[in-house]
Structures are given as C-alpha cells and as structure tokens.
Coordinates of C-alpha atoms in Angstrom, one line a residue:
X95 CA 82.5 105.1 135.0
X96 CA 86.1 104.6 134.8
X97 CA 88.5 106.9 132.8
X98 CA 88.5 106.3 129.1
X99 CA 91.4 104.7 127.3
X100 CA 92.8 103.5 130.7
X101 CA 94.1 100.2 129.1
X102 CA 96.6 101.5 126.8
X103 CA 99.1 98.8 127.4
X104 CA 97.9 96.3 124.7
X105 CA 97.9 99.1 122.2
X106 CA 101.3 100.3 123.2
X107 CA 102.8 96.8 123.0
X108 CA 101.0 96.5 119.5
X109 CA 102.5 99.6 118.3
X110 CA 106.0 98.7 119.6
X111 CA 105.9 95.3 118.1
X112 CA 104.6 96.7 114.9
X113 CA 107.4 99.3 114.7
X114 CA 110.0 96.7 115.5
X115 CA 108.8 94.3 112.8
X116 CA 108.6 96.9 110.1
X117 CA 112.0 98.2 111.1
X118 CA 113.4 94.8 110.7
X119 CA 111.5 94.3 107.5
X120 CA 113.1 97.6 106.3
X121 CA 116.6 96.5 107.1
X122 CA 116.0 93.2 105.5
X123 CA 114.3 94.7 102.4
X124 CA 117.4 97.1 102.0
X125 CA 119.9 94.2 102.4
X126 CA 118.0 92.0 99.9
X127 CA 117.8 94.8 97.5
X128 CA 121.4 95.4 97.6
X129 CA 122.0 91.4 97.2
X130 CA 119.6 91.5 94.3
X131 CA 121.5 94.5 92.7
X132 CA 124.9 92.9 93.0
X133 CA 123.5 89.6 91.6
X134 CA 121.8 91.4 88.8
X135 CA 125.3 93.3 88.1
X136 CA 127.0 89.9 88.1
X137 CA 124.3 88.3 86.0
X138 CA 124.2 91.0 83.4
X139 CA 128.0 91.2 83.2
X140 CA 128.1 87.4 82.8
X141 CA 125.4 87.5 80.1
X142 CA 127.2 90.4 78.4
X143 CA 130.5 88.5 78.5
X144 CA 128.9 85.2 77.1
X145 CA 127.1 87.4 74.4
X146 CA 130.4 89.0 73.4
X147 CA 132.2 85.6 73.3
X148 CA 129.4 84.1 71.2
X149 CA 129.6 87.1 68.9
X150 CA 133.2 86.5 68.5
X151 CA 132.8 82.9 67.9
X152 CA 130.0 83.3 65.4
X153 CA 132.2 85.9 63.3
X154 CA 135.1 83.5 63.5
X155 CA 132.7 80.7 62.2
X156 CA 131.3 82.8 59.5
X157 CA 134.8 83.7 58.2
X158 CA 136.4 80.3 58.8
X159 CA 133.7 78.0 57.2
X160 CA 135.2 78.4 53.8
X161 CA 138.6 77.4 55.3
X162 CA 137.1 74.0 56.3
X163 CA 135.7 73.5 52.8
X164 CA 139.2 74.1 51.4
X165 CA 140.9 71.8 53.8
X166 CA 144.5 70.8 52.9
X167 CA 144.2 67.3 51.5
X168 CA 144.4 68.0 47.8
X169 CA 147.9 69.1 47.4
X170 CA 149.6 71.0 44.5
X171 CA 148.3 70.5 41.2
X172 CA 144.7 69.7 42.3
X173 CA 143.4 73.2 41.9
X174 CA 140.2 71.8 40.3
X175 CA 139.5 70.1 43.6
X176 CA 139.6 73.4 45.4
X177 CA 137.5 75.1 42.7
X178 CA 134.8 72.4 43.2
X179 CA 134.9 72.4 46.9
X180 CA 134.6 76.2 46.8
X181 CA 131.6 75.9 44.5
X182 CA 129.9 73.4 47.1
X183 CA 130.7 75.8 49.9
X184 CA 128.9 78.7 48.1
X185 CA 126.0 76.7 47.6
X186 CA 125.2 76.3 51.2
X187 CA 126.9 79.2 52.8
X188 CA 124.8 81.9 54.9
X189 CA 127.0 84.6 53.4
X190 CA 128.4 83.3 50.1
X191 CA 129.5 86.7 49.0
X192 CA 131.9 87.1 52.1
X193 CA 134.6 85.8 49.7
X194 CA 135.6 88.6 47.4
X195 CA 138.1 86.4 45.4
X196 CA 140.2 83.3 45.7
X197 CA 143.9 83.2 44.7
X198 CA 146.6 80.7 44.5
X199 CA 149.8 82.6 44.7
X200 CA 153.1 81.2 43.6
X201 CA 155.7 83.4 45.2
X202 CA 159.0 82.0 43.3
X203 CA 161.9 84.3 42.9
X204 CA 161.1 87.7 41.7
X205 CA 160.2 88.6 38.9
X206 CA 159.1 85.0 38.4
X207 CA 156.1 85.0 40.8
X208 CA 152.8 84.2 39.5
X209 CA 149.0 84.0 40.5
X210 CA 145.9 82.0 39.7
X211 CA 142.4 83.5 40.3
X212 CA 139.2 81.4 40.6
X213 CA 136.5 82.1 38.1
X214 CA 133.4 81.1 40.2
X215 CA 131.1 80.8 37.2
X216 CA 133.5 78.4 35.3
X217 CA 134.7 76.7 38.7
X218 CA 138.4 76.7 37.5
X219 CA 141.5 78.8 38.4
X220 CA 142.7 81.2 35.5
X221 CA 146.1 82.7 35.3
X222 CA 146.1 86.4 36.7
X223 CA 148.4 89.2 37.3
X224 CA 150.0 89.2 40.9
X225 CA 147.8 91.8 42.7
X226 CA 149.9 94.6 44.0
X227 CA 147.8 94.6 47.3
X228 CA 149.4 91.2 48.0
X229 CA 153.0 92.5 48.0
X230 CA 153.0 92.6 51.7
X231 CA 152.1 88.8 51.6
X232 CA 155.0 88.1 49.3
X233 CA 157.5 89.4 51.8
X234 CA 155.9 87.3 54.4
X235 CA 155.9 84.2 52.2
X236 CA 159.7 84.7 51.4
X237 CA 160.4 85.2 55.2
X238 CA 158.6 82.1 56.1
X239 CA 160.3 80.2 53.2
X240 CA 163.8 81.2 54.7
X241 CA 163.1 79.7 58.1
X242 CA 164.4 76.3 59.1
X243 CA 161.9 73.3 58.7
X244 CA 161.4 72.9 62.5
X245 CA 160.5 76.6 62.9
X246 CA 158.0 76.5 60.1
X247 CA 156.4 73.3 61.6
X248 CA 156.2 75.2 65.0
X249 CA 154.3 78.1 63.3
X250 CA 152.0 75.7 61.6
X251 CA 151.1 73.9 64.7
X252 CA 149.1 76.7 65.9
X253 CA 145.9 74.6 65.5
X254 CA 145.7 70.9 66.2
X255 CA 147.6 68.8 63.6
X256 CA 145.1 67.4 61.0
X257 CA 142.4 69.9 61.8
X258 CA 140.5 71.6 59.1
X259 CA 142.0 75.0 60.1
X260 CA 145.5 73.9 60.5
X261 CA 148.0 76.2 58.6
X262 CA 145.8 79.1 58.0
X263 CA 146.7 82.7 59.0
X264 CA 144.9 85.9 58.8
X265 CA 146.2 89.2 57.3
X266 CA 144.3 92.1 58.8
X267 CA 145.7 94.6 56.3
X268 CA 144.0 92.9 53.3
X269 CA 141.5 91.1 55.2
X270 CA 142.7 87.8 53.8
X271 CA 142.9 84.1 54.9
X272 CA 146.2 82.6 53.9
X273 CA 147.5 78.9 53.9
X274 CA 150.4 77.2 52.1
X275 CA 149.9 74.2 49.9
X276 CA 151.2 71.0 51.2
X277 CA 154.5 70.4 49.2
X278 CA 155.1 67.3 47.4
X279 CA 157.8 64.9 48.7
X280 CA 161.3 66.2 47.8
X281 CA 160.0 69.6 46.7
X282 CA 161.8 72.7 48.1
X283 CA 160.1 75.0 50.5
X284 CA 160.9 78.0 48.3
X285 CA 158.7 76.5 45.6
X286 CA 155.7 76.3 48.0
X287 CA 152.4 77.8 46.7
X288 CA 149.7 79.7 48.9
X289 CA 146.0 79.7 48.7
X290 CA 144.5 83.3 49.6
X291 CA 140.8 83.8 50.4
X292 CA 140.3 87.6 50.2
X293 CA 137.2 88.6 52.3
X294 CA 134.6 91.1 51.1
X295 CA 134.9 94.1 53.5
X296 CA 131.5 95.5 52.6
X297 CA 129.6 92.1 53.3
X298 CA 131.2 92.0 56.8
X299 CA 130.6 95.5 57.5
X300 CA 127.1 95.8 56.2
X301 CA 125.6 92.3 56.6
X302 CA 127.4 90.1 58.9
X303 CA 128.4 92.7 61.9
X304 CA 124.7 93.9 61.9
X305 CA 123.2 90.4 61.9
X306 CA 125.6 89.4 64.8
X307 CA 124.7 92.4 66.7
X308 CA 120.9 91.6 66.5
X309 CA 121.6 88.1 67.4
X310 CA 123.6 88.6 70.5
X311 CA 122.7 91.9 71.8
X312 CA 119.0 91.9 71.1
X313 CA 116.4 92.7 73.9
X314 CA 112.6 92.8 73.9
X315 CA 112.4 96.4 72.6
X316 CA 115.3 96.3 70.3
X317 CA 119.2 96.4 71.1
X318 CA 119.8 96.4 74.8
X319 CA 123.4 97.7 74.0
X320 CA 125.1 100.2 71.8
X321 CA 127.5 98.1 69.6
X322 CA 130.5 99.3 67.6
X323 CA 133.5 97.6 65.8
X324 CA 136.2 100.2 65.5
X325 CA 139.7 100.1 64.1
X326 CA 142.6 102.2 65.5
X327 CA 142.7 104.7 68.2
X328 CA 144.5 107.9 66.9
X329 CA 142.9 107.7 63.5
X330 CA 139.8 105.7 64.6
X331 CA 137.7 104.2 61.8
X332 CA 134.1 102.9 62.6
X333 CA 133.7 99.6 60.8
X334 CA 130.2 99.1 62.2
X335 CA 127.9 101.0 64.7
X336 CA 124.5 100.3 65.9
X337 CA 123.7 103.8 66.5
X338 CA 124.8 106.9 64.5
X339 CA 127.8 108.5 66.3
X340 CA 128.7 105.7 68.6
X341 CA 132.2 104.6 68.4
X342 CA 133.5 107.7 66.7
X343 CA 135.0 109.1 70.0
X344 CA 136.7 107.0 72.8
X345 CA 133.9 105.3 74.8
X346 CA 135.4 105.6 78.4
X347 CA 132.4 104.0 80.1
X348 CA 132.1 100.9 78.0
X349 CA 130.7 97.9 79.6
X350 CA 132.8 95.6 77.3
X351 CA 135.7 95.5 74.9
X352 CA 137.2 92.9 72.8
X353 CA 140.1 92.7 70.6
X354 CA 138.7 91.0 67.6
X355 CA 142.0 90.1 65.9
X356 CA 143.9 89.5 69.2
X357 CA 145.9 86.3 69.4
X358 CA 144.8 83.5 71.7
X359 CA 147.1 84.6 74.5
X360 CA 145.5 88.2 74.9
X361 CA 141.8 87.5 74.9
X362 CA 139.6 90.1 76.8
X363 CA 138.4 87.3 79.2
X364 CA 141.8 85.9 79.9
X365 CA 141.0 82.2 78.8
X366 CA 141.5 80.2 75.5
X367 CA 138.1 80.0 73.7
X368 CA 137.6 77.2 71.1
X369 CA 134.9 77.0 68.4
X370 CA 133.1 73.9 67.2
X371 CA 132.6 73.4 63.5
X372 CA 130.4 71.1 61.9
X373 CA 131.7 69.9 58.5
X374 CA 128.2 68.3 57.4
X375 CA 125.0 67.0 58.8
X376 CA 126.4 63.3 58.6
X377 CA 129.8 64.3 60.0
X378 CA 131.7 61.5 61.9
X379 CA 133.0 62.2 65.5
X380 CA 136.6 62.2 64.2
X381 CA 135.7 65.1 61.8
X382 CA 134.1 67.0 64.5
X383 CA 137.0 66.6 66.8
X384 CA 139.4 67.4 64.1
X385 CA 137.5 70.6 63.5
X386 CA 138.2 72.2 66.8
X387 CA 140.5 75.2 66.7
X388 CA 141.6 78.5 68.5
X389 CA 139.1 81.5 68.6
X390 CA 141.1 83.3 65.8
X391 CA 143.8 82.8 63.3
X392 CA 147.5 83.5 63.9
X393 CA 148.2 86.9 62.4
X394 CA 150.6 87.5 59.5
X395 CA 153.4 89.7 60.5
X396 CA 152.8 92.5 63.1
X397 CA 149.9 94.7 62.2
X398 CA 150.0 98.4 63.1
X399 CA 147.6 99.7 65.8
X400 CA 145.2 101.1 63.4
X401 CA 144.7 97.7 61.6
X402 CA 143.3 96.0 64.8
X403 CA 139.5 95.8 65.2
X404 CA 137.9 96.2 68.4
X405 CA 134.3 95.4 69.8
X406 CA 132.9 98.1 71.9
X407 CA 129.6 97.5 73.9
X408 CA 127.7 99.7 76.3
X409 CA 124.3 99.5 77.7
X410 CA 121.6 101.6 76.0
X411 CA 119.7 102.7 79.2
X412 CA 121.4 104.6 82.0
X413 CA 124.8 104.8 80.3
X414 CA 127.2 102.1 81.4
X415 CA 125.9 98.9 82.8
X416 CA 126.8 99.8 86.4
X417 CA 124.8 103.0 86.2
X418 CA 121.9 101.3 84.7
X419 CA 121.9 98.7 87.6
X420 CA 122.2 101.5 90.0
X421 CA 119.1 103.2 88.5
X422 CA 117.2 100.0 88.7
X423 CA 118.4 99.5 92.3
X424 CA 117.1 103.1 93.3
X425 CA 113.8 102.5 91.4
X426 CA 113.4 99.2 93.2
X427 CA 114.2 100.6 96.6
X428 CA 111.7 103.4 95.9
X429 CA 109.1 101.0 94.9
X430 CA 109.8 98.6 97.9
X431 CA 109.9 101.5 100.4
X432 CA 106.9 103.1 98.9
X433 CA 105.0 99.7 99.4
X434 CA 106.5 99.5 102.9
X435 CA 105.4 103.1 103.7
X436 CA 101.8 101.9 102.5
X437 CA 102.0 99.0 104.8
X438 CA 103.0 101.3 107.7
X439 CA 100.0 103.8 106.9
X440 CA 97.8 100.8 106.7
X441 CA 99.0 99.4 110.0
X442 CA 98.7 102.8 111.7
X443 CA 95.2 103.4 110.2
X444 CA 94.3 99.9 111.5
X445 CA 95.6 100.7 115.0
X446 CA 94.0 104.2 115.0
X447 CA 90.7 102.5 113.9
X448 CA 90.9 99.7 116.4
X449 CA 91.6 102.1 119.2
X450 CA 88.6 104.4 118.0
X451 CA 86.3 101.4 117.7
X452 CA 87.3 100.3 121.2
X453 CA 86.8 103.7 122.6
X454 CA 83.5 104.2 120.9
X455 CA 82.4 100.9 122.3
X456 CA 83.3 102.0 125.7
X457 CA 81.5 105.3 125.2
X458 CA 78.5 103.5 123.9
X459 CA 78.4 101.3 126.8
X460 CA 78.8 104.4 129.0
X461 CA 75.9 105.9 127.2
X462 CA 73.6 103.0 127.7
X463 CA 74.3 103.0 131.4
X464 CA 73.7 106.7 131.7
X465 CA 70.5 106.6 129.6
X466 CA 69.2 103.5 131.8
X467 CA 69.9 105.7 134.9
X468 CA 68.2 108.8 133.5
X469 CA 65.3 106.7 132.4
X470 CA 65.0 104.8 135.8
X471 CA 64.8 107.9 138.0
X472 CA 61.8 109.7 136.3
X473 CA 60.1 106.2 135.9
X474 CA 60.7 105.4 139.4
X475 CA 59.0 108.6 140.7
X476 CA 56.1 108.4 138.2
X477 CA 55.5 104.7 139.2
X478 CA 55.6 105.6 142.9
X479 CA 53.3 108.6 142.5
X480 CA 51.0 106.5 140.6
X481 CA 51.0 103.7 143.1
X482 CA 50.3 106.3 146.1
X483 CA 47.4 107.8 144.2
X484 CA 46.0 104.3 143.0
X485 CA 46.0 103.0 146.5
X486 CA 44.4 105.9 148.1
X487 CA 47.4 107.0 150.1
X488 CA 46.8 110.6 148.7
X489 CA 43.3 111.7 149.2
X490 CA 43.6 115.5 149.6
X491 CA 43.0 117.4 146.5
X492 CA 46.0 119.6 146.9
X493 CA 48.2 116.5 147.4
X494 CA 46.8 114.9 144.2
X495 CA 47.6 118.1 142.3
X496 CA 51.0 118.1 143.7
X497 CA 51.5 114.5 142.5
X498 CA 50.1 115.5 139.2
X499 CA 52.6 118.3 138.9
X500 CA 55.6 115.9 139.9
X501 CA 54.3 113.2 137.3
X502 CA 54.0 115.9 134.6
X503 CA 57.7 117.1 135.5
X504 CA 59.2 113.6 135.1
X505 CA 57.1 113.0 132.1
X506 CA 58.6 116.1 130.5
X507 CA 62.1 115.0 131.7
X508 CA 61.6 111.5 129.8
X509 CA 60.1 113.3 126.9
X510 CA 63.1 115.6 126.6
X511 CA 65.6 112.8 127.0
X512 CA 63.9 110.8 124.3
X513 CA 63.8 113.9 122.0
X514 CA 67.4 114.5 122.6
X515 CA 68.4 110.9 121.6
X516 CA 66.1 111.2 118.4
X517 CA 67.4 114.5 117.5
X518 CA 71.1 113.2 117.7
X519 CA 70.2 110.1 115.6
X520 CA 68.6 112.4 113.0
X521 CA 71.5 114.5 112.9
X522 CA 74.0 111.8 112.4
X523 CA 71.9 110.5 109.4
X524 CA 71.3 114.2 108.0
X525 CA 67.6 113.7 108.5
X526 CA 67.0 117.0 110.1
X527 CA 65.3 119.6 108.1
X528 CA 65.5 123.2 108.9
X529 CA 63.7 126.3 108.0
X530 CA 66.3 129.4 108.2
X531 CA 65.0 132.8 108.7
X532 CA 66.4 136.1 109.9
X533 CA 66.5 136.0 113.8
X534 CA 67.6 138.4 116.6
X535 CA 70.1 137.1 119.2
X536 CA 67.5 138.2 121.9
X537 CA 64.8 136.1 120.3
X538 CA 67.0 133.0 120.2
X539 CA 68.1 133.5 123.9
X540 CA 64.6 134.2 125.1
X541 CA 63.3 131.1 123.6
X542 CA 66.0 128.9 125.0
X543 CA 65.4 130.4 128.6
X544 CA 61.7 129.8 128.3
X545 CA 62.3 126.1 127.3
X546 CA 64.7 125.7 130.2
X547 CA 62.5 127.9 132.8
X548 CA 61.4 124.6 134.7
X549 CA 65.0 123.4 135.1
X550 CA 66.4 126.9 135.9
X551 CA 63.7 127.2 138.7
X552 CA 64.1 123.7 140.0
X553 CA 67.8 124.4 140.2
X554 CA 67.3 127.8 141.8
X555 CA 70.0 129.4 139.5
X556 CA 70.6 133.1 138.9
X557 CA 70.4 134.1 135.4
X558 CA 72.3 137.2 134.3
X559 CA 71.6 138.5 130.7
X560 CA 73.8 140.8 128.7
X561 CA 72.1 141.4 125.4
X562 CA 73.1 144.8 123.6
X563 CA 70.3 146.5 121.5
X564 CA 70.9 146.8 117.8
X565 CA 72.7 143.6 117.0
X566 CA 72.6 142.5 113.5
X567 CA 70.3 139.6 112.6
X568 CA 71.6 136.0 111.8
X569 CA 70.1 133.5 109.6
X570 CA 69.1 130.3 111.4
X571 CA 66.1 127.9 112.4
X572 CA 64.7 128.9 115.6
X573 CA 63.7 125.6 117.1
X574 CA 67.1 124.3 116.3
X575 CA 69.1 127.1 117.8
X576 CA 66.8 127.0 120.7
X577 CA 67.7 123.4 121.3
X578 CA 71.3 124.2 120.9
X579 CA 71.3 127.0 123.4
X580 CA 69.0 124.9 125.6
X581 CA 71.5 122.1 125.8
X582 CA 74.3 124.6 126.7
X583 CA 72.0 126.1 129.5
X584 CA 71.3 122.5 130.8
X585 CA 75.0 121.7 130.8
X586 CA 75.7 124.9 132.7
X587 CA 73.0 123.9 135.3
X588 CA 74.5 120.5 135.7
X589 CA 78.1 121.7 136.2
X590 CA 77.6 125.0 137.7
X591 CA 78.2 123.9 141.3
X592 CA 77.3 125.6 144.4
X593 CA 77.6 129.2 143.0
X594 CA 74.3 128.7 141.2
X595 CA 75.1 131.4 138.6
X596 CA 74.5 131.4 134.9
X597 CA 75.5 134.0 132.6
X598 CA 74.2 134.7 128.9
X599 CA 75.9 137.2 126.8
X600 CA 75.4 138.2 123.2
X601 CA 78.0 140.5 121.2
X602 CA 79.1 141.4 117.9
X603 CA 82.6 140.5 117.0
X604 CA 84.7 141.0 113.7
X605 CA 86.4 137.8 113.2
X606 CA 89.5 138.1 110.9
X607 CA 88.6 134.9 108.9
X608 CA 85.0 134.6 109.3
X609 CA 83.9 138.4 109.2
X610 CA 81.3 139.9 111.3
X611 CA 79.6 137.3 113.6
X612 CA 77.2 137.1 116.6
X613 CA 78.6 135.5 119.7
X614 CA 76.2 134.2 122.2
X615 CA 78.0 132.8 125.4
X616 CA 76.7 130.7 128.1
X617 CA 78.9 130.7 131.3
X618 CA 78.9 129.0 134.7
X619 CA 81.2 129.1 137.7
X620 CA 81.4 125.5 138.4
X621 CA 84.1 122.7 138.1
X622 CA 85.2 123.6 134.8
X623 CA 86.8 121.2 132.2
X624 CA 90.1 119.4 132.5
X625 CA 92.5 120.4 129.5
X626 CA 92.9 116.5 128.8
X627 CA 89.1 116.3 128.3
X628 CA 88.6 119.5 126.3
X629 CA 89.5 117.8 123.0
X630 CA 86.8 115.3 123.5
X631 CA 84.2 117.3 125.1
X632 CA 82.1 117.6 121.9
X633 CA 82.4 113.8 120.9
X634 CA 79.1 111.8 121.4
X635 CA 78.7 109.8 124.5
X636 CA 81.8 111.3 126.0
X637 CA 81.6 112.1 129.8
X638 CA 84.6 113.4 131.6
X639 CA 86.1 111.3 134.3
X640 CA 85.7 114.2 136.9
X641 CA 81.9 114.4 136.1
X642 CA 81.5 110.7 136.5
X643 CA 83.4 110.9 139.8
X644 CA 81.1 113.8 140.8
X645 CA 78.0 111.4 140.1
X646 CA 76.6 114.1 137.8
X647 CA 74.1 112.2 135.5
X648 CA 74.0 112.8 131.8
X649 CA 73.9 110.9 128.4
X650 CA 76.9 112.7 126.8
X651 CA 74.8 113.8 123.8
X652 CA 74.0 117.4 124.6
X653 CA 77.2 119.1 123.7
X654 CA 77.5 116.9 120.6
X655 CA 74.2 117.7 119.4
X656 CA 74.6 121.4 119.9
X657 CA 77.8 121.3 117.9
X658 CA 76.1 119.6 115.1
X659 CA 73.2 122.2 115.1
X660 CA 75.8 125.1 115.2
X661 CA 77.6 123.7 112.2
X662 CA 74.3 123.2 110.3
X663 CA 73.7 126.8 110.8
X664 CA 77.1 127.6 109.2
X665 CA 78.3 128.4 112.8
X666 CA 80.6 126.9 115.3
X667 CA 80.9 126.1 119.1
X668 CA 83.8 126.7 121.1
X669 CA 84.9 126.3 124.7
X670 CA 87.0 128.3 127.2
X671 CA 87.5 126.7 130.3
X672 CA 89.9 126.0 133.2
X673 CA 89.6 123.5 136.2
X674 CA 87.6 125.2 139.1
X675 CA 87.2 128.4 137.3
X676 CA 84.1 127.5 135.4
X677 CA 83.2 127.2 131.7
X678 CA 82.1 129.3 128.8
X679 CA 80.6 127.7 125.6
X680 CA 80.2 130.3 122.8
X681 CA 78.0 129.9 119.9
X682 CA 79.4 131.6 116.8
X683 CA 76.9 132.7 114.1
X684 CA 77.7 134.6 111.0
X685 CA 75.8 137.9 110.6
X686 CA 73.2 138.1 108.0
X687 CA 74.9 139.5 104.8
X688 CA 78.4 138.6 105.9
X689 CA 80.8 137.1 103.4
X690 CA 80.6 133.7 105.3
X691 CA 76.9 133.6 105.3

C-alpha cells in the first residue's frame, strides 16, 4: 500500500489559490470600504449643506412673504390698501403672528416726526406715538434722505427692479423689515414715508425655528443633528437650541455654520442663493419671475457682532460628522472582516474536511484490501484441507486429525477477524454494553494471555511477565479489557520482529492529574513506530507505510478498537516507541476509589 497523503499537490495548490483570492478580496474590501466611507462623507456633507441652505431659504420665505403682500404699488396716501393686503396675508399665512406690529413712519424734521400703527381688527392705520425703539431707524432714514438720488437708487437696486422685495431692508437690532414708500412725482426725498414690519421674536424663536429644525434635520429616530441659532460670541445668546445646553459654549467641532443675516457676498457656501416666491396659486409667469430675490435682505447700518445670528449644526451620534463617518467606517470594516474571517474559517474547514474525507476513503480502500487478504488466506487453507479430505488424499487418522486442527485454527482466525470488525462497528455506534466490576490487573493479563495463547505458541514468542502483588483493583468489564489487551498482544506479535520477545508489566503510578492508576504495558523489541506515523497510529484503518512495505498483514482496526475500549473504561492508551527500538503500548486504568474513577 502506498504512503498515505502522498498526493498533497492539489490540496497545496487549492490552499495557495484560496489564500491569494482571500488576500485580494481583503485588499479590495478595504479599498471599497474606504471609498464608501469617503463617498458617505461627501454625501452627508452635501446633504447637510443642502439642508442648511433650505433651512435658510425657508426662514427667509417665512419672514418675507408679508413683504410680497405689501409690494410697492399703492403709493403714499393709500394706507388702506396696505391694511387690506395685510389682512389678506394674515388669513392665509402659516405664521400670521410672526408680525408683531405694522407701522408707517414719517420721519420729517424733528420734532415733527409721526407714526401710524395698523389696527388689525379694524384693518386701518391709527395715529401713534413714534416708538423709541425705532430711534435708530430714524437716524438711518435721515442719512438715506441726505444721499444723492443716484446713490439712493443704487442702494434700492439690491433686488431685481420691479420685484416684490425691491427696496426692503432688514434691521437685526429691532428685528424689523423696512421699506420706503414710493414718493409722488415732484415730492422731496426728505418727505418720504417708511413702512416698518416689526417681527415677533417669540414666534420666530418658539415656533418657526423649531419647525424648520424638524423639517430639515429630521432623521428616522428624531433629529439627526444638534441644531442651535445663537447671537454674539463674547456675550453669547441662544436664540434656539434643539437640545438643552447645546450652543451655550463655542462648538469647536461643528459640522456646519451659517451667518443667518450675512449679506449675499458672505454666504457660508460661497455662492449667491436665490429664493422662489409664489404670489398665488394662479400666478402668472411674470409675477413668478418678478418674485425672485437674494437670500436675505440688505442690512440697515452696521450691526454689532452680538446682533448677528448664526446657525450651528453638529451630528448627534459620534460627535462631529467626520467622527460619525469614521465610526461607521470602523464598524463596517469590523463586520466585513468578520464575515471575511468566517469565510476563511469555512473554506479552511472545507479543505480540512475534504482532505479528511479523501484520506478516510484511502484508508477504507486499504482496509477492504487488507480484510480481503486476511479472509483469503484462512479460506484458502480451509478449502484446500477440505478438498484433500474429500478426495481421499488423506486417509491416515493422524493426518485427518492434523487437518482438523488446521481447519479449526483457520476458522478461529476467521471468527476472530469477523468479531473484531463487529466490535469496531458496535463501538463506533455506541452499541457496546459493559458490565464493570472490580478487577485485578493480574486477572486481566492472564485472561488476555489465555485468549492469545494459540497465536503466542504459533509465533514462538517468549513472554516475560512482571506483575507485583498487592496492586489496587480497577473497575472494568473483563471481556472488554481482555479484548483490549489481546489486541495489544497481537500487535506485538506482528511487529515484534526476529527477537520474538513479548513483555507484559503492571505497575501502580501516581499521576499528577489523574491520581493513582494501574498501568499495564505491552512491549516488544521489533521495528518500532516512525514519529510521523505515531499521531495516526490509533486511527481506524490506518497502517503505517513501513508495515505495508514489510508485508505485515492486518486490518488497521486492532489499536483503534483497543483505544475505544480503554476510553470506555475511563482510561487511556499511550505509545512510547522509536524506529528500530521496539514499542511499548500502555493501558492506563484509574484505581478503584480514585478521584478520576
């Protein structure tokens, strides 16, 4: 029989190919993961930028819709037209309370300045005292009135001429929208009136800003981002915050910032943004075109730093957006490489299983060959003896008796072989039933020697016993242990070589891990076991290449069956051998009453 596993080349090629493929897959997986992470970062950043832009445009639209309703086509002296238009706007506006009050201011020369205030219930303007909070506006009105006409036209041209937002400005101090009346022909600029829309800070702070945050920064499980609108830096004031405490201190790792009142040349994203206003459901194209304007109003004067509003956004999970993406990247890599590791383990198990199946198939074929040979020899002898007797070749009674003994011996050999195969099958299927009882080591040895007496005599081996008196008993099944020891004796007879010496020794040993145990050793002085074969020597069907080369017959089941019996008796079977120096097989059985037993 050829050495086992002598065709390792296909398996080696398969392993190397699999390793190369998995390595390439791991590299590609890492690169793809990095690319996905980068694409995710860009996508989230773009999405956040678009959300912030839409947030800003929606805020502008919510505050500027009233300006479109009060477009400059009525002129001075038509205050009732503005009052009616304002009432129409309130009836359909999503936040009608965003306008706290509506004034018409007539600066004039101090102390002749005057004011009209709209009474929403009566839908008419009533005379009112000039509000002191608009004193800053009065100074700005007088400054604009003193400018040359060309300069005033340039300032008013911030929006497309004729648009609904043309001429409107924003005062961040009083949160007011301001626009001059269109003067009548020939009227001096100093006599120009101003319409002032004073915005309701509470409505903006408690209704509009929360609604916008949930509209543009909402995720599946709530807000994906922490959102705050703050004013100032040294004296920070939180106008709105989605979470308590966020925005009270400087947010160094913010994912996005936007100057809410910044002029069009200083936008956070470096481009001019325009907003689309729809005047009515049946608006004509010319009205829609005329309603396009810049993303915020021109500011009145130069507000201080503490009067500017700033939108601050930071991702809720994992801190800043970059940290969140990095965490997702690490998690995805861990999952991906975990799956890849599972694939590696699966492939490795498949290769090992395939090799074992291939090896087992070869062992089984070897077993079939060996059993066939073991059966053929005694059957041939029995057949030949029967033919000689039947044909009358043997007539002498002594010869007949001799032939009878031969037939009996070979029949016993066949019976032993079949019994060994049946015992092996029963052991593998856990069908063996044992009747353990206290046994002496000498009793087990003598029973095994008696069972193998015919083989020992036929092989003309010298048996040396070394069995001390007074050894502790062991718990075991006598027929099973007899079979185990008989298999070891048979193995020694096969491989004992020309020395024809067999040693059996029993001893009491204190094992550190197993406690007190009886060790029964069967030794020979034959060919020994190659170290490469030692790990496989107790495997079923296994026969070493050296035994095959020496034409020593066997089935490869004896040692495997002996090992199974030893383990069933809570013991074990060990081998000590060297090539050319013989072998010693030792049966370890725990003493009766020991901890392991």
